[in-house]
XYZ file of C-alpha atoms in Angstrom:
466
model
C 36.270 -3.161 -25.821
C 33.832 -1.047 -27.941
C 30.587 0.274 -26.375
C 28.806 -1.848 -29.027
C 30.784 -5.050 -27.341
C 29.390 -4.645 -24.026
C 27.431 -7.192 -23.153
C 23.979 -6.541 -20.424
C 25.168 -8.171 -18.014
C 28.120 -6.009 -18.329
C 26.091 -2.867 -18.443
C 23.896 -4.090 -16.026
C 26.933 -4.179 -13.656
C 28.137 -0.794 -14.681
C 24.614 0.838 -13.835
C 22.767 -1.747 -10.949
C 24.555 -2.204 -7.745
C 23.823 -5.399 -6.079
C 20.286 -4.576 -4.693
C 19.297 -3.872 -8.469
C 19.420 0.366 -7.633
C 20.661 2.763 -9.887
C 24.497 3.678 -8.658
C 25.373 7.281 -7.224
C 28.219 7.533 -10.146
C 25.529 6.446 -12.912
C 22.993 8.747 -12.119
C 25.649 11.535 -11.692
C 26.786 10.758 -14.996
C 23.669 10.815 -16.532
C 22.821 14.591 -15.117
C 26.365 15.801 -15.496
C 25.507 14.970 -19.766
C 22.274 16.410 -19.177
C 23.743 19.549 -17.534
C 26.610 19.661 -20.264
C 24.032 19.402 -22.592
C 25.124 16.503 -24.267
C 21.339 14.968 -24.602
C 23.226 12.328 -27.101
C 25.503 11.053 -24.343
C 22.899 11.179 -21.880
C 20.490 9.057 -23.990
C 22.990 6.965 -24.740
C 23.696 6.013 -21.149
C 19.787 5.853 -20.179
C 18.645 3.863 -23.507
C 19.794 0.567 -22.236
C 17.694 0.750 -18.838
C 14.479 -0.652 -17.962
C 11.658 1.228 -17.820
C 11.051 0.775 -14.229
C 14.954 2.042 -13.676
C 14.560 5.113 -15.958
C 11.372 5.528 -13.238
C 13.809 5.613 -10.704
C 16.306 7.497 -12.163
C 13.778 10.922 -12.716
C 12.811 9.671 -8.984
C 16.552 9.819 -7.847
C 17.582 13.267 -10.126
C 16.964 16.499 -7.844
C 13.056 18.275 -8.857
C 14.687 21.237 -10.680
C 16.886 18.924 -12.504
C 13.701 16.507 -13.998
C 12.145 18.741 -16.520
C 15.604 19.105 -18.587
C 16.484 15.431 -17.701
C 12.965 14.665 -19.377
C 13.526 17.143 -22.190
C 17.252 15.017 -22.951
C 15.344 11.725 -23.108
C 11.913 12.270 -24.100
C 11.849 9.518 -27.378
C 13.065 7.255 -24.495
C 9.684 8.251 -22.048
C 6.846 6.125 -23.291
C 3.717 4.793 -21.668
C 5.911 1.960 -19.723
C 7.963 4.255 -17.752
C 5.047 6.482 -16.857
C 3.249 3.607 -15.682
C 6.314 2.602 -13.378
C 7.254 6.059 -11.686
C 6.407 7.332 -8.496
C 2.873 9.345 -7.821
C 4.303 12.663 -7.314
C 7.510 12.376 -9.908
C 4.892 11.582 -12.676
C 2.161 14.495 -11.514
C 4.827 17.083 -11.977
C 6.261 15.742 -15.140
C 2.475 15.224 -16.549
C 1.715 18.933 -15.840
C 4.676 19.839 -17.925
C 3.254 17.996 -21.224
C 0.162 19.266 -23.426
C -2.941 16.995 -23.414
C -2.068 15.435 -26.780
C 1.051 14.260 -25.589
C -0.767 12.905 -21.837
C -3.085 11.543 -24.504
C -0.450 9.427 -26.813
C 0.830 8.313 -23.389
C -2.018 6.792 -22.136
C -2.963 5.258 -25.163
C -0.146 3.157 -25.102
C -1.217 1.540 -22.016
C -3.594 -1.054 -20.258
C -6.959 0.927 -18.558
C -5.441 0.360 -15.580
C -2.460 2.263 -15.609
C -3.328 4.817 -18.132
C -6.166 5.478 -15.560
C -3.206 5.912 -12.733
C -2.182 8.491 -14.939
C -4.826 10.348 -15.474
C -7.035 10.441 -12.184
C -4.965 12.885 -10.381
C -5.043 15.291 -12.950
C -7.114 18.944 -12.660
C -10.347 18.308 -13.563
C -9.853 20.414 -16.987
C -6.336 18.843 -18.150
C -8.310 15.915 -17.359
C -11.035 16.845 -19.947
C -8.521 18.049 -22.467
C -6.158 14.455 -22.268
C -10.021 12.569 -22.462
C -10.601 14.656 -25.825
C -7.355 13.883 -27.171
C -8.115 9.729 -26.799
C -9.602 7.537 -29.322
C -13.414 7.013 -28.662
C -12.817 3.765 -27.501
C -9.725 4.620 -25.061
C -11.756 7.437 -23.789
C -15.242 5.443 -23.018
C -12.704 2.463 -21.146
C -11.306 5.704 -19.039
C -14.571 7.528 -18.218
C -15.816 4.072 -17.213
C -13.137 3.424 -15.210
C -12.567 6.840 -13.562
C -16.679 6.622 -12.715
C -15.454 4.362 -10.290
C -14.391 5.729 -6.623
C -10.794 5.615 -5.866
C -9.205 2.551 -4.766
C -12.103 0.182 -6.380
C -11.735 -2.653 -8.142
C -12.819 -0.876 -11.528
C -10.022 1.807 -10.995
C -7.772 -0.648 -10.798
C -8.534 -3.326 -13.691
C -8.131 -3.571 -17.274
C -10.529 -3.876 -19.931
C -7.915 -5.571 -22.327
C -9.340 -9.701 -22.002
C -10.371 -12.127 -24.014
C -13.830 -13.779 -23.332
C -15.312 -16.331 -25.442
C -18.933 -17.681 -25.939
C -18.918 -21.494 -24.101
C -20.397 -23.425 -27.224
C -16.476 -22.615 -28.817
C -14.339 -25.589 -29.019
C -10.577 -25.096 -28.538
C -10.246 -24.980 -31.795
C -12.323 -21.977 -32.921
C -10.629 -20.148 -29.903
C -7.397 -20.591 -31.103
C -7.992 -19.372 -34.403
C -9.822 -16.494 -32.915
C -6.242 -15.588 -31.064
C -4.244 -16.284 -34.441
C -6.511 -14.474 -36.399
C -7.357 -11.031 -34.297
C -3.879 -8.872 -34.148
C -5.470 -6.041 -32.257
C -6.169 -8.802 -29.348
C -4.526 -7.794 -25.798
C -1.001 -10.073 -25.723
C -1.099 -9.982 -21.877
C -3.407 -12.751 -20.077
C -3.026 -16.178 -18.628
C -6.619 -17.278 -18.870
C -9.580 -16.708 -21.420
C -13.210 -15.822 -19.521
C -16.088 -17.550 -21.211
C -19.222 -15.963 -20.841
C -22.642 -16.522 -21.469
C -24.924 -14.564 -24.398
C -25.466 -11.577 -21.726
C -21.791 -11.689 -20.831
C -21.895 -13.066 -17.841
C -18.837 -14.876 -16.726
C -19.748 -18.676 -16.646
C -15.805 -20.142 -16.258
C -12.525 -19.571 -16.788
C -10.153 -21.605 -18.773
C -5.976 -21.677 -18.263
C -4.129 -21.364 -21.389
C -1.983 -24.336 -20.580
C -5.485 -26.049 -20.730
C -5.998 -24.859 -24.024
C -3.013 -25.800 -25.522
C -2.619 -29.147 -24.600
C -6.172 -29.949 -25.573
C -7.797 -31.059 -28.914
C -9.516 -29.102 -31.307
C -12.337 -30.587 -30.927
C -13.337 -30.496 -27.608
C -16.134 -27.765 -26.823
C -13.967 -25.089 -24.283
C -17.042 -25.366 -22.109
C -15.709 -28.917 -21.295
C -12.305 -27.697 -20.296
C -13.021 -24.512 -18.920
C -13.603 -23.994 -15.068
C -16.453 -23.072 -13.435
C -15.665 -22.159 -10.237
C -14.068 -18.599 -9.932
C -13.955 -15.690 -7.596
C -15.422 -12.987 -9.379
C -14.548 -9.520 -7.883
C -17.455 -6.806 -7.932
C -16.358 -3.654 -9.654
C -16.938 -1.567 -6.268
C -14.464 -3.727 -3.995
C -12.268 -2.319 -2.301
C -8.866 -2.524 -3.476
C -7.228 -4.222 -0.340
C -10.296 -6.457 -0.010
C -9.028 -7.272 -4.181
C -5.608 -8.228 -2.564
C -7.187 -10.494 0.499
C -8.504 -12.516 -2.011
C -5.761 -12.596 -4.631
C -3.722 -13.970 -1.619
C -6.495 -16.372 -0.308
C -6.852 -17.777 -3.374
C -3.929 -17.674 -5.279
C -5.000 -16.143 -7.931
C -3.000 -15.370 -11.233
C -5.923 -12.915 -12.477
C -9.955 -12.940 -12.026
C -12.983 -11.986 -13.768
C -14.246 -8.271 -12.396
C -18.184 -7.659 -13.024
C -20.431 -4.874 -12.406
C -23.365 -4.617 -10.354
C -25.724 -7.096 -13.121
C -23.018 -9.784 -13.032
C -21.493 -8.722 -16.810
C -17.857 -9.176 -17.534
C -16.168 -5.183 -17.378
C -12.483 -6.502 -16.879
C -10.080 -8.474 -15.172
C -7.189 -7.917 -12.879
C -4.269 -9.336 -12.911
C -1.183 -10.599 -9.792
C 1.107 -8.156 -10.534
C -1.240 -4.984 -9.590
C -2.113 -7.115 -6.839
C 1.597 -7.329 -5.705
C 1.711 -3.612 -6.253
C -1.356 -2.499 -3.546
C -0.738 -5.164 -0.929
C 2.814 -3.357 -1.159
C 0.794 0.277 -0.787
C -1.930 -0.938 1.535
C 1.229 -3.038 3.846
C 3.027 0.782 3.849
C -0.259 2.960 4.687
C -1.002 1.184 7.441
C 2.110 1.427 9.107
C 2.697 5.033 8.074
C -0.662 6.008 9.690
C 0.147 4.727 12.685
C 2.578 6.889 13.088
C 0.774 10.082 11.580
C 3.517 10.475 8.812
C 0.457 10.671 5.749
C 1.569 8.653 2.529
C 5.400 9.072 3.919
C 6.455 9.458 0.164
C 9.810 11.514 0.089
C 8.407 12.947 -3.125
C 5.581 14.461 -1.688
C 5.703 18.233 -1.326
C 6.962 19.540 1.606
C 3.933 21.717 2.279
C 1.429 18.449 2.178
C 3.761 16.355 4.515
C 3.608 19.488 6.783
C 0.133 19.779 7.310
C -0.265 16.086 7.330
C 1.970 15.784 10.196
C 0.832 19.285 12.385
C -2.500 17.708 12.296
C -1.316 14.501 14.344
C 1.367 16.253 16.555
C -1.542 18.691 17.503
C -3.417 15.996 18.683
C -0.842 14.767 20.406
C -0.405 18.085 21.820
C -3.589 17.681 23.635
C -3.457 14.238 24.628
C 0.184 14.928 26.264
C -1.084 17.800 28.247
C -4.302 15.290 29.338
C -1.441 13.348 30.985
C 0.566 16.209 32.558
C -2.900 16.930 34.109
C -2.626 13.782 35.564
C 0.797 14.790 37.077
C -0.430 18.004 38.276
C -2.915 16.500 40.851
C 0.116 14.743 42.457
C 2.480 17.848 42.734
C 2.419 17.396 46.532
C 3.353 13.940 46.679
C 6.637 14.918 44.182
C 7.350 17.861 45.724
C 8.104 15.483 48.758
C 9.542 12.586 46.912
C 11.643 13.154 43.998
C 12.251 9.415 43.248
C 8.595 9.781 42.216
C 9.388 12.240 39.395
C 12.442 9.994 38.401
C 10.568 6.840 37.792
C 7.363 8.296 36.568
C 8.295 8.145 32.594
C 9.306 4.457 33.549
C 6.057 3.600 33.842
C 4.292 5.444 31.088
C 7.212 4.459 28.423
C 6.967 0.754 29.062
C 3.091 0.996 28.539
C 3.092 3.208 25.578
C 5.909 0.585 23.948
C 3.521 -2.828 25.512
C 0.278 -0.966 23.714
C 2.208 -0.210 20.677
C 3.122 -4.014 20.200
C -0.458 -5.272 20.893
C -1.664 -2.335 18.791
C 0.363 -3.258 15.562
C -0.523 -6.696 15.685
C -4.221 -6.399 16.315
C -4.004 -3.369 12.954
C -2.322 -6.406 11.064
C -5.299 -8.837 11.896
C -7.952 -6.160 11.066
C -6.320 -5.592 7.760
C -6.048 -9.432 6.947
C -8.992 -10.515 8.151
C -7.613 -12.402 10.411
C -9.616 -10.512 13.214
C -13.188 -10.770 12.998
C -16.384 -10.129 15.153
C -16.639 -14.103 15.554
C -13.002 -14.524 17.445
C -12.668 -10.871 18.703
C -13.211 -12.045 22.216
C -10.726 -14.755 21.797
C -8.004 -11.986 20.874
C -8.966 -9.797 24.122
C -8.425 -12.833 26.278
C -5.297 -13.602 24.504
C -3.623 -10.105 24.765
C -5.442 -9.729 28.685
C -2.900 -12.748 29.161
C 0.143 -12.001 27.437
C -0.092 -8.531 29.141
C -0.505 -9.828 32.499
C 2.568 -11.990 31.995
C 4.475 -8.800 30.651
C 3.446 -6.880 33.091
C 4.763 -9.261 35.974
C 7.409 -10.100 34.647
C 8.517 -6.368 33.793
C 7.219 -5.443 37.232
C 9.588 -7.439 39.218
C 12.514 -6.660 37.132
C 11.623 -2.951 37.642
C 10.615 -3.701 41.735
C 14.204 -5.199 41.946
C 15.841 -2.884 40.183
C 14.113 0.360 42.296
C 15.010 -1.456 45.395
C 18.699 -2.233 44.532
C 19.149 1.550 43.401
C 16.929 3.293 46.375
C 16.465 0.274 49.380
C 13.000 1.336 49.329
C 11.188 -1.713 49.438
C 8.049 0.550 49.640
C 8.881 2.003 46.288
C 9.962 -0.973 44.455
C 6.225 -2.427 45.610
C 4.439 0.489 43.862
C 6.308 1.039 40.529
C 6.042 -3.186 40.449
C 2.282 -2.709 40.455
C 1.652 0.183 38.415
C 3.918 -1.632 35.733
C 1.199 -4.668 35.826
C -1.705 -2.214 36.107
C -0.307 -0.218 32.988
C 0.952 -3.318 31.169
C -3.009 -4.536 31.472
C -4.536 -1.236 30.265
C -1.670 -1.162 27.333
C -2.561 -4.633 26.226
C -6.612 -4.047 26.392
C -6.378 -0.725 24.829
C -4.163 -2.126 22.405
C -7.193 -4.090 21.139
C -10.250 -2.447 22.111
C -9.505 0.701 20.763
C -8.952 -0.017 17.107
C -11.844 -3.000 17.215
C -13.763 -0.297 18.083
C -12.934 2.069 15.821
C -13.252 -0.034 12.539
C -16.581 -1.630 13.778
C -17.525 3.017 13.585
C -16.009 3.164 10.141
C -13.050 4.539 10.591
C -9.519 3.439 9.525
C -8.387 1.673 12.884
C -4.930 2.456 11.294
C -5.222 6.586 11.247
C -6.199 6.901 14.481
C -5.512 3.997 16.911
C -2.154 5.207 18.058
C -3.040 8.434 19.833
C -5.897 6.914 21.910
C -3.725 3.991 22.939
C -0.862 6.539 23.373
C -3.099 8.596 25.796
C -4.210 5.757 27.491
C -1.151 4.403 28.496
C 0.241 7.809 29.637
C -2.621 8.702 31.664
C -2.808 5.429 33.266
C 0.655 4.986 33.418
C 0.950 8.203 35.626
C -2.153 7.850 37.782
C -1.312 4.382 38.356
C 2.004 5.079 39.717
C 1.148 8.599 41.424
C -1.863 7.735 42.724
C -0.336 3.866 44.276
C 2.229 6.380 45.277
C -0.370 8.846 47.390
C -2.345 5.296 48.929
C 1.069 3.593 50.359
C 1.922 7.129 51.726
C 5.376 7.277 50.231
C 5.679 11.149 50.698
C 3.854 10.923 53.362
């Protein structure tokens, strides 16, 4: 069979695995073309793909290997894959291009994603790639990027289509047959009063399967969540979720129509927002495996410093009890027991109570609810993990003395774990700061120091080294 009798689902089996990824021996073959330079052969294999898969394939080539894989294919890199690749993989191939050609890129593209392309660009290249845009694409941009970061107005599109209410279907549809430079994307048409404010929304299904006649003001729906052009993104996807949303209305600060945003850059930040938070619990940073390895450094030093400190707040803790295991190893031996199960206990209650704080699900009016909740499920942790732990110490030891302490400091620690779990990042977003950056290392510190002193200092009181 002839390359020109291969069918997609044939190719799509001879480049996709089963998850839909781009297969080692594809790729390979792509950059072995690339490296023969045979562009021809190397187009030839990449022309077929998606744009989001020749994304991934610049993502999955080696970063000395992009620029000539770029220069092989570039009829084949439009606005579509740029719009689809990773943060990083697109920076460095955008640096590599003149501003006209940033420029024809963008153009080709909704606000919102040329906008992704363009914001983290040097402030001059960003200049340059603005001078190179029609007037009109490069008013929609400066609007946009006069937004802050992570807004609704970074993130919508000025491509709609709003009507005046006193339309009837019928002038709307001609207004859609007769306009070719109309957007082509949108499942709804705003209608908006003479000062552009957004008075409904209508379906297109509604539309269509309504007559002529009928003024779109009568068919049109009136109740809609309009989104302020200052929300925050992840506030955006709260309410895309709460309210099923396909795409809503976005209006500035006097209530006028600016744009509209649509489900599938929803889908895209509650992905992003789901993989921050979990990433700054840990102190990873963005955890992007594109991201230079100088920026993940310093991201990372800065947490494992503070870690640093917290750990050697805890082996203070140890040090007032030297006496008591210089005279009882066991002590030392069980010690970490302790502190480990309450570091893993406040970690649990600590992801969960992130989660609720991130879906509104944890609010000022139930937060003392969640305490008592936690305060409970800890306590039953706790004695439950305490007697397996008592039992355990006495079976391995026979000191019944022993198994009584570590049993209580696992309850006392299990409590502390399961409070601090919540209190500390309630606290912390009610002071304005992302509960998930910082929560871990307090809770972390908590545990440890409690987890030790609880143990040490039961320990010292029963007179186990005594």
């Amino acid at each position: 069979m002839s390359e020109s009798d291969t069918t997609p689902a044939e190719m799509d089996t001879a480049q996709l695995d089963e998850d839909d990824r781009l297969k080692p021996e594809f790729v390979n073959a792509v950059l072995d073309a690339v490296g023969d330079g045979n562009a021809e052969a190397a187009r030839a294999l990449v022309e077929p793909l998606h744009p989001a898969d020749i994304a991934d394939l610049f993502e999955l080539t080696p970063a000395d290997q992009r620029a000539d894989l770029a220069t092989a294919i570039t009829d084949l890199l439009d606005g579509d894959v740029f719009a689809e690749m990773n943060d990083y993989v697109r920076e460095t191939l955008i640096d590599a291009l003149d501003p006209a050609q940033v420029a024809d890129i963008a153009s080709e593209l909704d606000t919102d994603d040329a906008v992704a392309i363009i914001e983290d660009m040097e402030e001059d290249d960003q200049r340059a790639v603005l001078r190179a845009l029609d007037p009109d694409d490069r008013a929609a941009i400066e609007e946009a990027l006069s937004y802050p970061e992570e807004t609704a107005g970074r993130l919508m599109q000025r491509e709609l289509i709003a009507v005046p209410e006193h339309w009837t279907v019928g002038d709307v549809l001609d207004y859609l047959r007769g306009h070719e430079d109309l957007t082509t994307d949108f499942w709804e048409i705003f209608v908006v009063d003479p000062s552009h404010k957004p008075v409904g929304a209508c379906q297109l299904s509604w539309i269509m399967r309504t007559p002529r006649s009928i003024a779109i003001g009568d068919v049109m729906k009136r109740e809609q969540t309009l989104i302020p052009a200052d929300m925050d993104q992840e506030e955006v996807a709260l309410r895309f979720q709460k309210y099923a949303l396909i795409s809503a209305a976005v209006v500035d600060a006097s209530g006028r129509l600016v744009g509209m945003i649509t489900v599938d850059d929803v889908v895209h930040i509650i992905s992003q927002e789901a993989g921050e938070d979990i990433l700054r619990l840990s102190g990873a940073g963005e955890g992007d495996i594109n991201e230079p390895i100088v920026l993940t450094v310093r991201t990372r030093i800065t947490w494992l410093v503070v870690n640093l400190g917290t750990a050697m707040l805890a082996a203070s803790v140890v040090g007032l009890f030297q006496g008591e295991i210089a005279r009882l190893a066991l002590l030392a031996v069980l010690m970490p027991i302790v502190s480990g199960m309450g570091g893993n206990a406040g970690t649990q209650t600590l992801a969960v109570v992130v989660r609720a704080l991130a879906t509104n699900q944890l609010t000022s009016s139930n937060t003392q609810r969640m305490i008592l909740r936690e305060f409970r499920i800890a306590a039953a942790n706790g004695a439950m993990l305490g007697a397996l732990v008592g039992i355990g110490t006495y079976l391995a030891f026979g000191n019944a003395d022993l198994a009584l302490v570590i049993a209580l400091a696992m309850l006392l620690n299990n409590l502390v774990a399961g409070l601090s779990g919540v209190l500390v990042p309630v606290t912390l977003e009610r002071a304005g700061v992302d509960p998930a950056v910082s929560s871990a290392v307090f809770v972390t510190m908590m545990t440890d120091v409690m987890g030790f002193f609880s143990f040490l200092g039961l320990a010292a009181l029963w007179g186990l080294a005594g």
